[in-house]
CSV table of C-alpha atoms in Angstrom, one decimal:
chain,number,residue,atom,x,y,z
A,35,GLY,CA,-195.9,6.5,-81.1
A,36,ILE,CA,-199.1,8.3,-80.9
A,37,GLN,CA,-201.3,8.4,-84.1
A,38,VAL,CA,-203.0,11.6,-85.2
A,39,GLU,CA,-205.7,11.4,-87.8
A,40,GLN,CA,-207.4,14.4,-89.3
A,41,SER,CA,-210.6,14.5,-91.4
A,42,PRO,CA,-211.6,15.3,-94.0
A,43,PRO,CA,-208.3,15.6,-95.9
A,44,ASP,CA,-209.8,18.2,-98.2
A,45,LEU,CA,-212.7,20.6,-97.8
A,46,ILE,CA,-214.1,23.0,-100.4
A,47,LEU,CA,-216.4,25.7,-99.0
A,48,GLN,CA,-218.5,28.5,-100.5
A,49,GLU,CA,-217.7,31.9,-98.8
A,50,GLY,CA,-220.0,32.3,-95.8
A,51,ALA,CA,-220.4,28.6,-95.1
A,52,ASN,CA,-219.7,26.9,-91.8
A,53,SER,CA,-217.5,23.8,-91.4
A,54,THR,CA,-216.1,21.3,-88.8
A,55,LEU,CA,-212.6,19.8,-88.9
A,56,ARG,CA,-211.9,16.7,-86.8
A,57,CYS,CA,-208.7,15.4,-85.1
A,58,ASN,CA,-208.6,12.0,-83.6
A,59,PHE,CA,-205.6,10.8,-81.5
A,60,SER,CA,-204.7,7.4,-80.3
A,61,ASP,CA,-203.6,8.1,-76.7
A,62,SER,CA,-204.2,10.5,-73.9
A,63,VAL,CA,-202.4,13.8,-74.3
A,64,ASN,CA,-201.4,16.8,-72.2
A,65,ASN,CA,-201.1,19.2,-75.0
A,66,LEU,CA,-203.0,19.8,-78.2
A,67,GLN,CA,-202.6,22.7,-80.7
A,68,TRP,CA,-204.4,23.7,-83.9
A,69,PHE,CA,-202.4,25.6,-86.5
A,70,HIS,CA,-203.3,27.2,-89.8
A,71,GLN,CA,-200.6,27.1,-92.5
A,72,ASN,CA,-201.1,29.9,-95.0
A,73,PRO,CA,-200.1,29.7,-98.7
A,74,TRP,CA,-196.7,31.0,-97.9
A,75,GLY,CA,-195.9,28.2,-95.5
A,76,GLN,CA,-196.3,30.1,-92.2
A,77,LEU,CA,-197.8,28.1,-89.4
A,78,ILE,CA,-200.0,30.3,-87.3
A,79,ASN,CA,-201.2,29.3,-83.8
A,80,LEU,CA,-204.9,29.1,-83.6
A,81,PHE,CA,-205.6,27.3,-80.3
A,82,TYR,CA,-203.8,25.7,-77.5
A,83,ILE,CA,-206.6,23.4,-76.3
A,84,PRO,CA,-205.8,20.2,-74.4
A,85,SER,CA,-209.3,20.1,-73.1
A,86,GLY,CA,-212.5,22.2,-73.1
A,87,THR,CA,-213.8,24.8,-75.5
A,88,LYS,CA,-212.3,28.0,-76.7
A,89,GLN,CA,-213.4,30.7,-79.2
A,90,ASN,CA,-211.5,33.3,-81.1
A,91,GLY,CA,-213.7,35.3,-83.5
A,92,ARG,CA,-215.2,33.1,-86.2
A,93,LEU,CA,-213.1,30.1,-85.0
A,94,SER,CA,-213.7,27.9,-82.1
A,95,ALA,CA,-212.3,24.6,-80.9
A,96,THR,CA,-213.4,21.8,-78.6
A,97,THR,CA,-211.3,19.0,-77.2
A,98,VAL,CA,-212.8,16.0,-75.5
A,99,ALA,CA,-209.7,14.5,-74.0
A,100,THR,CA,-211.5,11.4,-72.5
A,101,GLU,CA,-212.7,10.5,-76.0
A,102,ARG,CA,-209.5,11.4,-77.7
A,103,TYR,CA,-210.7,13.9,-80.3
A,104,SER,CA,-210.8,17.6,-81.0
A,105,LEU,CA,-212.9,19.7,-83.3
A,106,LEU,CA,-212.2,23.0,-85.1
A,107,TYR,CA,-215.2,25.0,-86.2
A,108,ILE,CA,-215.0,27.7,-88.9
A,109,SER,CA,-218.1,29.9,-89.1
A,110,SER,CA,-219.0,32.3,-91.9
A,111,SER,CA,-215.9,31.2,-93.8
A,112,GLN,CA,-213.8,33.8,-95.8
A,113,THR,CA,-211.4,33.3,-98.6
A,114,THR,CA,-208.6,34.2,-96.2
A,115,ASP,CA,-209.4,31.0,-94.2
A,116,SER,CA,-208.0,29.0,-97.1
A,117,GLY,CA,-204.9,26.9,-96.3
A,118,VAL,CA,-204.0,23.8,-94.4
A,119,TYR,CA,-205.2,23.2,-90.9
A,120,PHE,CA,-203.0,21.0,-88.7
A,121,CYS,CA,-203.8,19.4,-85.4
A,122,ALA,CA,-200.7,18.5,-83.2
A,123,VAL,CA,-200.6,16.6,-80.0
A,124,GLU,CA,-197.8,16.2,-77.4
A,125,SER,CA,-196.2,12.8,-77.4
A,126,GLY,CA,-193.0,12.2,-75.4
A,127,TYR,CA,-192.2,15.9,-75.0
A,128,LYS,CA,-192.6,16.7,-78.7
A,129,LEU,CA,-195.5,17.5,-81.0
A,130,SER,CA,-196.8,14.9,-83.4
A,131,PHE,CA,-198.7,16.3,-86.3
A,132,GLY,CA,-201.7,15.1,-88.3
A,133,ALA,CA,-201.6,15.1,-92.1
A,134,GLY,CA,-203.8,18.2,-92.2
A,135,THR,CA,-207.1,19.3,-93.7
A,136,THR,CA,-206.7,21.5,-96.8
A,137,VAL,CA,-209.5,24.1,-96.9
A,138,THR,CA,-210.4,26.0,-100.0
A,139,VAL,CA,-212.9,28.8,-99.6
A,140,ARG,CA,-214.4,30.1,-102.9
A,141,ALA,CA,-215.8,33.5,-103.3
B,68,GLU,CA,-188.6,42.2,-84.3
B,69,THR,CA,-190.9,39.7,-82.5
B,70,GLY,CA,-191.7,36.0,-82.7
B,71,VAL,CA,-189.6,33.5,-84.6
B,72,THR,CA,-187.6,34.6,-87.7
B,73,GLN,CA,-185.8,32.5,-90.3
B,74,THR,CA,-183.3,33.3,-93.0
B,75,PRO,CA,-183.1,32.9,-95.9
B,76,ARG,CA,-186.7,32.5,-96.9
B,77,HIS,CA,-185.8,30.8,-100.1
B,78,LEU,CA,-182.6,28.9,-101.0
B,79,VAL,CA,-181.5,27.1,-104.1
B,80,MET,CA,-178.4,25.0,-103.8
B,81,GLY,CA,-176.5,22.4,-105.8
B,82,MET,CA,-175.7,19.0,-104.3
B,83,THR,CA,-172.0,20.0,-103.7
B,84,ASN,CA,-172.8,23.3,-102.0
B,85,LYS,CA,-172.6,24.1,-98.3
B,86,LYS,CA,-175.1,26.4,-96.9
B,87,SER,CA,-176.7,27.2,-93.5
B,88,LEU,CA,-180.2,28.0,-92.4
B,89,LYS,CA,-180.7,30.4,-89.5
B,90,CYS,CA,-183.4,30.7,-86.9
B,91,GLU,CA,-183.8,33.3,-84.2
B,92,GLN,CA,-186.5,33.6,-81.6
B,93,HIS,CA,-187.4,36.7,-79.7
B,94,LEU,CA,-189.7,35.1,-77.2
B,95,GLY,CA,-187.3,34.2,-74.4
B,96,HIS,CA,-187.9,30.5,-75.0
B,97,ASN,CA,-185.5,27.8,-74.0
B,98,ALA,CA,-186.4,25.0,-76.5
B,99,MET,CA,-186.0,25.2,-80.2
B,100,TYR,CA,-186.8,22.7,-83.0
B,101,TRP,CA,-186.2,22.0,-86.7
B,102,TYR,CA,-188.9,20.4,-88.7
B,103,LYS,CA,-189.0,19.3,-92.4
B,104,GLN,CA,-192.2,19.5,-94.4
B,105,SER,CA,-192.1,17.7,-97.8
B,106,ALA,CA,-194.9,18.0,-100.3
B,107,LYS,CA,-197.9,15.8,-99.4
B,108,LYS,CA,-196.3,14.7,-96.1
B,109,PRO,CA,-196.9,15.6,-92.5
B,110,LEU,CA,-194.4,17.7,-90.6
B,111,GLU,CA,-191.3,15.6,-89.6
B,112,LEU,CA,-189.4,16.6,-86.4
B,113,MET,CA,-185.7,16.6,-87.1
B,114,PHE,CA,-184.0,18.0,-84.0
B,115,VAL,CA,-184.8,19.4,-80.6
B,116,TYR,CA,-182.7,21.6,-78.4
B,117,ASN,CA,-183.5,22.4,-74.8
B,118,PHE,CA,-181.3,25.0,-73.0
B,119,LYS,CA,-178.8,24.7,-75.9
B,120,GLU,CA,-178.4,20.9,-75.5
B,121,GLN,CA,-179.6,18.6,-78.2
B,122,THR,CA,-182.3,16.3,-76.8
B,123,GLU,CA,-183.6,14.7,-79.9
B,124,ASN,CA,-182.2,13.6,-83.2
B,125,ASN,CA,-184.9,11.9,-85.2
B,126,SER,CA,-182.6,9.7,-87.3
B,127,VAL,CA,-181.6,12.6,-89.5
B,128,PRO,CA,-178.8,12.0,-92.0
B,129,SER,CA,-175.5,13.5,-91.1
B,130,ARG,CA,-175.6,15.8,-94.1
B,131,PHE,CA,-177.8,17.9,-91.9
B,132,SER,CA,-175.9,19.4,-88.9
B,133,PRO,CA,-177.6,21.5,-86.3
B,134,GLU,CA,-176.0,24.1,-84.1
B,135,CYS,CA,-177.4,25.9,-81.1
B,136,PRO,CA,-175.0,28.5,-79.8
B,137,ASN,CA,-177.5,30.0,-77.4
B,138,SER,CA,-181.2,29.7,-76.5
B,139,SER,CA,-182.2,32.3,-79.0
B,140,HIS,CA,-180.4,31.0,-82.1
B,141,LEU,CA,-180.5,27.8,-84.0
B,142,PHE,CA,-178.7,26.9,-87.2
B,143,LEU,CA,-179.0,24.0,-89.7
B,144,HIS,CA,-175.8,23.5,-91.7
B,145,LEU,CA,-176.4,21.7,-95.0
B,146,HIS,CA,-173.8,19.9,-97.1
B,147,THR,CA,-173.9,17.3,-99.9
B,148,LEU,CA,-177.7,17.4,-100.0
B,149,GLN,CA,-179.8,15.3,-102.3
B,150,PRO,CA,-182.7,16.4,-104.5
B,151,GLU,CA,-185.1,14.6,-102.1
B,152,ASP,CA,-184.0,17.0,-99.4
B,153,SER,CA,-185.9,19.8,-101.2
B,154,ALA,CA,-188.6,20.8,-98.7
B,155,LEU,CA,-189.9,23.6,-96.4
B,156,TYR,CA,-187.7,23.7,-93.3
B,157,LEU,CA,-189.5,25.1,-90.3
B,158,CYS,CA,-188.0,26.3,-87.0
B,159,ALA,CA,-190.1,26.5,-83.9
B,160,SER,CA,-189.6,27.4,-80.2
B,161,SER,CA,-191.4,26.9,-76.9
B,162,GLN,CA,-190.8,28.0,-73.3
B,163,GLU,CA,-189.7,24.5,-72.4
B,164,VAL,CA,-189.9,21.2,-74.3
B,165,VAL,CA,-193.4,20.4,-75.1
B,166,ALA,CA,-195.5,19.4,-72.2
B,167,LEU,CA,-198.6,20.4,-70.3
B,168,GLY,CA,-199.1,24.1,-70.7
B,169,VAL,CA,-196.4,24.7,-73.2
B,170,GLU,CA,-197.3,26.1,-76.6
B,171,GLN,CA,-195.0,25.9,-79.6
B,172,TYR,CA,-194.5,28.8,-82.1
B,173,PHE,CA,-193.2,28.5,-85.7
B,174,GLY,CA,-191.1,30.7,-87.9
B,175,PRO,CA,-192.1,31.4,-91.6
B,176,GLY,CA,-189.8,28.6,-92.9
B,177,THR,CA,-187.1,28.3,-95.5
B,178,ARG,CA,-188.1,26.8,-98.8
B,179,LEU,CA,-185.1,24.8,-100.0
B,180,THR,CA,-184.6,23.5,-103.5
B,181,VAL,CA,-181.6,21.2,-104.2
B,182,THR,CA,-180.6,21.0,-107.8
């Protein structure tokens, strides 16, 4: 099956800092989503982005499908950005998830 | 109520108990999913239902029994569980099975502890 690798596994930020999370995948995909899992376990949809660039407030994402990677940018980080960020790609009509990047934003 | 809801949010059960997890989606979707998330592990897909029909069983032990009576409701019946089954169980839905243009939405999860 398709392999999804996320880096870095852990990220500690000072409030106000910017960061980039990366997702590499091993095959071409039609569907890629970024999620944020909050401390209570809820997975929140951030972006549906099989290709191109999208922005939503302080978050933006870029997927370069031909090179099999996606990037999630967090700008001016806030403590509420803490949690685990997952990348998931479509493989055989189902989503395959990466192991996630755990982000801790310190005040 | 909107989105995907799950009940209960927390469940503690003994190995000989029988319990059920419930998921309901209010999005008009036709596909529903059960995932298991254990500590320090990626999300594992357990079951997929499309238009009430099971289309995927990802080698899940028979002590987990799913039921999908209609496109809005999904249950996970639990019996004779093991302590290693303790995990966060997440339900999700999408308009159709995942493909181009289809986005998946998750419920808040049920945190299960097997004692």
